[in-house]
Amino acid sequence: MRIGILTAGGDCPGINATIRGVCKAAILHYGMEVVGIHSGFQGLLTNDVEELTGRSLSGLLHLGGTVLGTSREKPFRRGGVVDDADKPGLILRNVAQLGLDCVVVIGGGGTQKTAAKLAALGLKVVTVPKTIDNDIWGTDFSFGFDSAVTIATEAIDRLHTTASSHRRVMVIEVMGHKAGWIALYSGMAGGGDIILLPELPYDIHRIGESILSRLKRGKPYSIVVVAEGIRTDGRKRAGEFMAQEIEYETGIETRETVLGYVQRGGSPTAFDRNLSTRMGGHAAELVATGQFGRMVALHGDAITSVPLDEVAGRLKLVTPDHDLVVQGRRMGVCFG
Ligand code: F6P
């Protein structure tokens, strides 16, 4: 078989480990040819590809980012580098001309949706969930998430010392798009006193009371972990907005840190490297056994797969009964 592989959407640690997993299994175990497609779906529009061999894969396991490059090209929307009226049709024709039996697509929620639409038009596709946000329906975790949580947790650890030295409230804004998974996992791992998620409504007066009661209990500083997607005034970023609201509400000096793209950079954690390796290998297995139109998934500790059309367009969000929320509340964490 001759397969294509592409990476689309936001980058994250673990993509290269996944590319390595797919390709090593495909080439070494299944005897397939592999074609790397550059810049996500854009590379299928412009035929920007390269043959991948065993040599292309060395040094990928620990390397952040994606050696294939990525883009947010949306084939089902006008615009972009190739503004063809029928971009999906052009993709299908280019896949055929490249002699590809199928395409392995590594991407987040939007990419899964695009892959499902292309599958409905006849493209043989297998996908792997990728995002630091961990918001992809159908899999317990996506690779990239553990690495982002590790980076955010280390940053939160560092904020404790400066907050206590200055008796300040430190607000840290983490990524996650519309989901609060990074804020929840890094907030709990980093000992956040207040953790604000898009999924759980907050009341600024309750937040103020929580900070002032810590002050009364001899804790003159607080760490507030804020997901970027929480409710704000619609003008300021979440971190800046919340820091101003808290300082106004409590009268305590408050500063904000926006962690930003460092959460998407650098080398993947060991967990993400192994999850990427396992998911990549299973993607190659799905291809070899002709199971197309499916997304590789982690259920518990088992790697399985789910139908792509069950995933497309659905978000996996934090629920109030999630164990970290329940346990956090019992231990005095304020979720707003
Ligand atoms: O989906 C990953 C993510 O980092 C989100 O957490 C964030 O909101 C978004 O991408 C940023 O998008 P861009 O990379 O296009 O600025």
XYZ file of C-alpha atoms and ligand atoms in Angstrom:
352
model
C 0.000 0.000 0.000
C 1.049 3.636 -0.528
C -0.255 6.022 2.103
C -0.115 9.747 2.735
C 0.269 11.411 6.135
C -0.473 15.022 7.104
C -0.616 17.171 10.226
C -3.157 19.988 10.458
C -4.246 22.667 12.950
C -2.333 23.945 15.982
C 1.001 22.262 16.611
C 1.897 20.522 19.870
C 4.535 18.221 21.390
C 4.035 14.635 20.223
C 3.120 15.181 16.581
C 6.535 14.037 15.379
C 6.365 11.018 17.692
C 3.030 10.166 16.075
C 4.434 10.592 12.560
C 7.273 8.299 13.613
C 4.824 5.728 15.024
C 2.657 5.644 11.909
C 5.599 5.493 9.517
C 7.769 2.992 11.395
C 4.850 0.557 11.655
C 3.744 1.202 8.072
C 7.211 0.864 6.514
C 8.911 -1.707 8.745
C 5.964 -3.912 9.747
C 3.473 -3.571 6.912
C 5.881 -2.860 4.022
C 3.995 0.248 2.923
C 5.273 3.317 1.062
C 4.672 6.588 2.901
C 4.290 10.073 1.431
C 4.612 13.048 3.782
C 2.222 15.878 2.926
C 3.388 19.359 3.908
C 1.332 22.078 5.674
C -1.768 20.067 6.418
C -4.538 19.896 3.814
C -2.833 22.754 1.930
C -0.153 20.280 0.815
C -2.849 18.148 -0.858
C -4.044 21.198 -2.758
C -0.551 22.213 -3.925
C 0.972 18.716 -4.209
C 3.640 19.740 -1.707
C 4.852 16.274 -0.670
C 7.951 14.216 0.066
C 8.660 10.475 0.149
C 9.295 9.369 3.745
C 11.784 6.591 4.464
C 13.170 5.030 7.630
C 15.936 7.640 7.530
C 13.367 10.469 7.629
C 12.167 9.205 11.003
C 15.302 9.348 13.113
C 15.358 11.988 15.829
C 11.584 12.504 15.765
C 10.493 10.849 19.011
C 11.504 13.736 21.278
C 11.255 16.576 18.735
C 8.506 19.165 19.274
C 6.381 20.611 16.500
C 5.830 18.808 13.168
C 8.507 18.160 10.550
C 5.736 18.106 7.917
C 4.605 21.600 8.838
C 0.948 22.450 9.477
C -1.729 24.953 8.492
C -5.299 25.800 9.310
C -6.356 25.322 5.657
C -10.098 24.603 5.510
C -10.845 22.807 2.216
C -14.599 23.270 2.646
C -14.263 27.054 2.965
C -13.234 29.487 0.225
C -9.929 31.320 0.563
C -6.489 30.189 1.568
C -3.434 29.615 -0.597
C -5.408 27.815 -3.325
C -8.748 29.509 -3.802
C -10.153 26.833 -6.099
C -13.949 26.652 -6.331
C -13.857 22.925 -5.622
C -11.001 22.358 -3.203
C -12.380 19.012 -1.955
C -12.563 17.738 -5.524
C -9.003 18.929 -6.167
C -7.822 17.079 -3.054
C -9.459 13.837 -4.197
C -7.915 14.187 -7.660
C -4.446 14.931 -6.262
C -4.678 11.959 -3.876
C -5.463 9.726 -6.861
C -2.667 11.223 -8.971
C -0.210 10.699 -6.110
C -1.299 7.051 -6.080
C -2.296 7.156 -2.413
C -4.496 4.319 -1.135
C -5.421 6.388 1.913
C -4.380 9.404 4.011
C -3.547 9.388 7.727
C -4.661 12.718 9.186
C -3.273 13.990 12.507
C -5.262 16.923 13.881
C -7.660 18.521 16.343
C -11.418 18.941 16.362
C -11.646 21.034 13.212
C -9.351 18.665 11.344
C -11.421 15.646 12.395
C -14.490 17.406 10.971
C -12.720 18.101 7.655
C -11.514 14.500 7.472
C -15.062 13.225 8.076
C -16.383 15.392 5.221
C -13.644 14.176 2.872
C -14.389 10.578 3.914
C -18.030 11.163 2.999
C -16.800 12.199 -0.481
C -14.899 8.920 -0.797
C -11.450 9.665 0.620
C -10.042 6.666 2.525
C -8.864 8.255 5.758
C -7.718 7.254 9.233
C -7.254 10.005 11.825
C -5.299 10.482 15.051
C -6.576 12.981 17.673
C -4.089 15.788 18.341
C -4.507 18.838 20.549
C -3.230 20.350 23.769
C -6.870 21.238 24.555
C -7.938 17.601 25.103
C -11.383 18.604 23.785
C -11.767 15.926 21.094
C -14.839 13.747 21.586
C -14.356 9.986 21.610
C -10.922 9.717 23.222
C -10.083 10.002 26.929
C -6.924 11.910 26.138
C -5.196 13.308 23.062
C -1.415 13.564 22.854
C -0.116 17.094 23.462
C -2.340 17.562 26.498
C -0.007 16.012 29.080
C 2.903 18.078 27.738
C 0.907 21.320 27.940
C -0.255 20.483 31.463
C 3.332 19.761 32.498
C 4.526 23.108 31.110
C 1.636 24.989 32.759
C 2.143 23.214 36.081
C 5.818 24.180 36.164
C 4.823 27.801 35.507
C 2.227 27.718 38.308
C 4.838 26.264 40.701
C 7.038 29.259 39.919
C 4.250 31.754 40.540
C 3.771 30.548 44.126
C 7.139 31.948 45.230
C 6.663 35.388 43.711
C 3.058 35.606 44.944
C 4.075 34.779 48.516
C 7.102 37.104 48.415
C 4.934 40.062 47.348
C 1.739 39.015 49.097
C 0.000 39.296 45.739
C -2.698 37.455 43.843
C -1.143 35.925 40.713
C -3.455 35.089 37.825
C -2.188 32.716 35.112
C -4.108 32.339 31.841
C -3.669 28.964 30.142
C -4.845 27.744 26.738
C -7.627 25.299 26.003
C -9.843 27.128 23.512
C -13.443 26.533 24.692
C -12.528 23.763 27.131
C -11.088 23.995 30.615
C -9.043 20.784 30.685
C -5.587 22.410 30.806
C -6.695 24.831 33.532
C -8.280 22.027 35.562
C -5.367 19.570 35.347
C -2.576 22.133 35.739
C -4.499 24.106 38.363
C -4.938 21.025 40.530
C -1.387 19.776 39.892
C 0.031 23.233 40.642
C -1.968 23.780 43.810
C -4.134 26.561 42.411
C -6.367 28.161 45.029
C -8.905 29.305 42.455
C -9.463 27.556 39.120
C -11.809 29.114 36.571
C -13.134 27.038 33.667
C -15.400 28.027 30.741
C -17.684 25.135 31.706
C -18.310 26.280 35.296
C -19.922 29.744 35.818
C -18.182 32.018 38.299
C -19.244 34.877 40.577
C -16.560 37.525 41.164
C -17.894 38.175 44.678
C -17.412 34.521 45.602
C -13.875 34.681 44.181
C -13.172 37.793 46.268
C -14.538 36.156 49.411
C -12.344 33.113 48.822
C -9.199 35.270 48.491
C -10.046 37.443 51.523
C -10.817 34.411 53.668
C -7.371 33.006 52.782
C -5.950 36.358 53.919
C -7.782 36.052 57.228
C -6.392 32.514 57.616
C -2.852 33.849 57.309
C -2.424 33.211 53.566
C -1.906 36.733 52.144
C -1.511 35.494 48.554
C -3.470 33.371 46.087
C -2.877 31.572 42.803
C -5.684 31.875 40.264
C -5.579 29.581 37.206
C -7.810 30.828 34.413
C -8.752 29.063 31.182
C -8.562 31.425 28.201
C -12.175 30.635 27.295
C -13.906 31.914 30.447
C -16.516 34.676 30.322
C -14.958 38.161 30.150
C -16.054 41.653 29.083
C -15.426 40.579 25.482
C -12.574 43.051 25.098
C -9.740 41.931 27.397
C -8.010 38.557 27.495
C -9.183 36.288 30.293
C -6.082 36.743 32.452
C -6.005 40.531 32.244
C -9.759 40.776 32.771
C -9.776 38.533 35.834
C -6.723 40.214 37.399
C -8.409 43.623 37.162
C -11.692 42.255 38.508
C -9.955 40.596 41.470
C -7.858 43.651 42.393
C -11.004 45.809 42.263
C -13.002 43.295 44.307
C -10.387 42.627 47.001
C -8.060 45.645 46.998
C -5.115 43.208 46.880
C -2.331 43.827 44.360
C -2.928 41.390 41.499
C -0.794 40.539 38.455
C -1.459 38.324 35.432
C 0.686 36.003 33.311
C -0.490 34.773 29.897
C 1.349 31.496 29.354
C 0.520 31.368 25.638
C 2.433 29.371 23.066
C 5.052 27.892 25.346
C 2.282 25.382 26.138
C 2.547 24.158 22.522
C 6.357 24.130 22.255
C 9.243 21.886 23.063
C 9.706 18.198 23.615
C 6.775 15.904 24.531
C 6.551 14.263 27.940
C 7.222 10.530 28.220
C 3.461 9.948 28.517
C 2.806 11.835 25.276
C 5.689 10.081 23.487
C 4.236 6.667 24.353
C 0.639 7.702 23.619
C 1.785 9.092 20.254
C 3.742 5.924 19.485
C 0.767 3.684 20.366
C -1.765 5.793 18.465
C 0.524 6.026 15.437
C 1.029 2.276 15.377
C -2.723 1.670 15.648
C -3.401 4.099 12.822
C -1.114 2.019 10.605
C -2.972 -1.123 11.741
C -6.351 0.403 10.825
C -4.957 1.224 7.364
C -3.466 -2.250 6.907
C -6.776 -3.890 7.863
C -8.854 -1.566 5.706
C -10.717 0.075 8.598
C -11.168 3.568 7.115
C -13.322 6.463 8.309
C -12.209 5.926 11.915
C -10.283 7.914 14.542
C -7.774 6.211 16.820
C -8.798 6.675 20.474
C -7.638 6.013 24.039
C -10.301 4.420 26.245
C -8.880 3.837 29.729
C -5.475 2.345 28.941
C -6.648 0.646 25.760
C -6.060 2.049 22.288
C -9.109 1.540 20.105
C -10.906 3.495 17.378
C -14.244 5.217 16.908
C -16.232 6.120 13.779
C -15.126 9.518 12.517
C -18.685 10.708 11.965
C -19.375 10.201 15.697
C -16.491 12.554 16.521
C -16.952 15.308 13.948
C -18.304 18.554 15.337
C -18.521 17.362 18.962
C -16.549 18.919 21.843
C -15.509 17.045 24.989
C -15.908 19.506 27.876
C -15.280 19.372 31.610
C -18.361 18.349 33.614
C -19.081 19.462 37.224
C -18.924 15.828 38.390
C -15.388 15.296 37.064
C -13.367 13.755 39.922
C -10.776 16.544 39.944
C -13.571 19.111 40.376
C -15.314 17.061 43.082
C -12.103 16.370 45.019
C -10.854 19.929 44.507
C -14.029 21.410 45.967
C -13.773 19.101 48.991
C -10.199 20.300 49.543
C -11.102 23.974 49.430
C -10.371 24.873 45.808
C -12.700 27.622 44.588
C -14.044 26.968 41.059
C -15.771 30.360 40.984
O -6.044 24.378 19.766
C -4.806 24.651 20.336
C -4.708 26.122 20.637
O -3.469 26.375 21.208
C -5.789 26.639 21.564
O -5.568 26.272 22.918
C -5.662 28.115 21.296
O -6.818 28.835 21.673
C -5.472 28.126 19.780
O -4.829 26.899 19.456
C -4.615 29.267 19.269
O -4.725 29.211 17.855
P -3.547 29.792 16.915
O -2.393 28.854 17.007
O -4.168 29.810 15.546
O -3.212 31.162 17.444
